[in-house]
Amino acid sequence: QLDFFGVPTSDVLNVPLGCEAMFVASLMKLSRKSFAHRDFSNPSSETCWLSCLFQSLWHSVVFHAAFDEYLAPAKCTPGKGEKLLLALQRTWAQYQEQPDEVGLVPSGHLAEGFGNGYGDMSEALASIQTELSESSHKAAVKISELIVVIPVPTLEESLPTPATAWKTVVEWELQEAPLIAVDISVPSVTRSSGRDLAKFWVPSVGSKSLSPLADLGPGHSLVAVVCYMGAVQHYVTFCRRQREPSKCLFFNDLPSLTTGACKELDWREMPDMCYRYSLAPRLVLYESLIAAEEKVLELGAHSASRREGCGQM
């Protein structure tokens, strides 16, 4: 079962056993805690798309567990040309450090990895997935398979909804993907239509003492909603609180554009906030811990079965 994590069978005596079990344990541990959170610097006003992507991945239990267990610098050395993985590793380490007086996480490594200048959130996520899929590290390749990006365009003047996105997920047979990023495409958005769009993507929230209800399909919960300010070409992010799923954290690396905005709010307040600051949902990230566990165990079992078959030939 170690093939999934890129460990040759010949090295089995040199590594800890139970990698799949460690990943599952990490999922369960992280699902019960709130992630430390910090804001990013944006000195050139060009890295909002990168900081928003990083915040979304950082607050995902699935991606956080996978990164900590298999992609951290101590466990994975980026190969030549793997500049995005290197940028993620360096920024991940900086995010975990004790903040200085300013308390902002530098965005320089991300800008260096992805290239200077302004870019698109969905394209950045696709670039990470592509690089991981082409990595020399088997674990990185398998982690890339945990992520899918689903484009949801506007059809017949109707706004896209989670139901629309899930229909595409089912048509593409991707229901078992642990991480689903919905790429929302709306040609022109007004303050009113931005608020209406946000109402569709506000997550379902049950009792405060219970886990969040499914927000996409039967089992995927919302992680983050990345919104776009078209007039100023700027991204901001709303990330779900783990311990308080009815609340979210608001991240904006150019706070002067949203003067007076709360850094923590109830999800039900998000649509009005979108109206106030001319925000519109652009990318929504969902995750399923059950799907992540099943995917890891399934791939591990497949690797073991393949080796047994080879041994019998």
Short mmCIF file of C-alpha atoms in Angstrom, two decimals, residues 31 203-215 219-222 240-242 244-246:
data_model
loop_
_atom_site.label_atom_id
_atom_site.label_comp_id
_atom_site.label_asym_id
_atom_site.label_seq_id
_atom_site.Cartn_x
_atom_site.Cartn_y
_atom_site.Cartn_z
CA SER A 31 -11.35 18.34 11.21
CA PRO A 203 -23.45 27.16 2.75
CA SER A 204 -26.06 25.16 4.60
CA VAL A 205 -25.57 25.30 8.34
CA GLY A 206 -27.21 23.05 10.89
CA SER A 207 -27.06 23.27 14.65
CA LYS A 208 -23.92 24.93 15.98
CA SER A 209 -23.14 21.74 17.88
CA LEU A 210 -23.28 19.60 14.74
CA SER A 211 -21.09 19.19 11.70
CA PRO A 212 -21.96 21.33 8.67
CA LEU A 213 -24.53 19.91 6.30
CA ALA A 214 -23.60 18.95 2.76
CA ASP A 215 -23.35 22.02 0.53
CA GLY A 219 -21.46 14.84 0.95
CA HIS A 220 -19.24 17.80 0.05
CA SER A 221 -18.92 20.72 2.46
CA LEU A 222 -17.91 24.24 1.57
CA ARG A 240 -15.27 28.60 6.68
CA ARG A 241 -14.48 28.31 10.39
CA GLN A 242 -13.89 24.67 11.31
CA GLU A 244 -18.05 27.29 13.96
CA PRO A 245 -19.33 26.29 10.50
CA SER A 246 -21.99 29.00 10.62
#
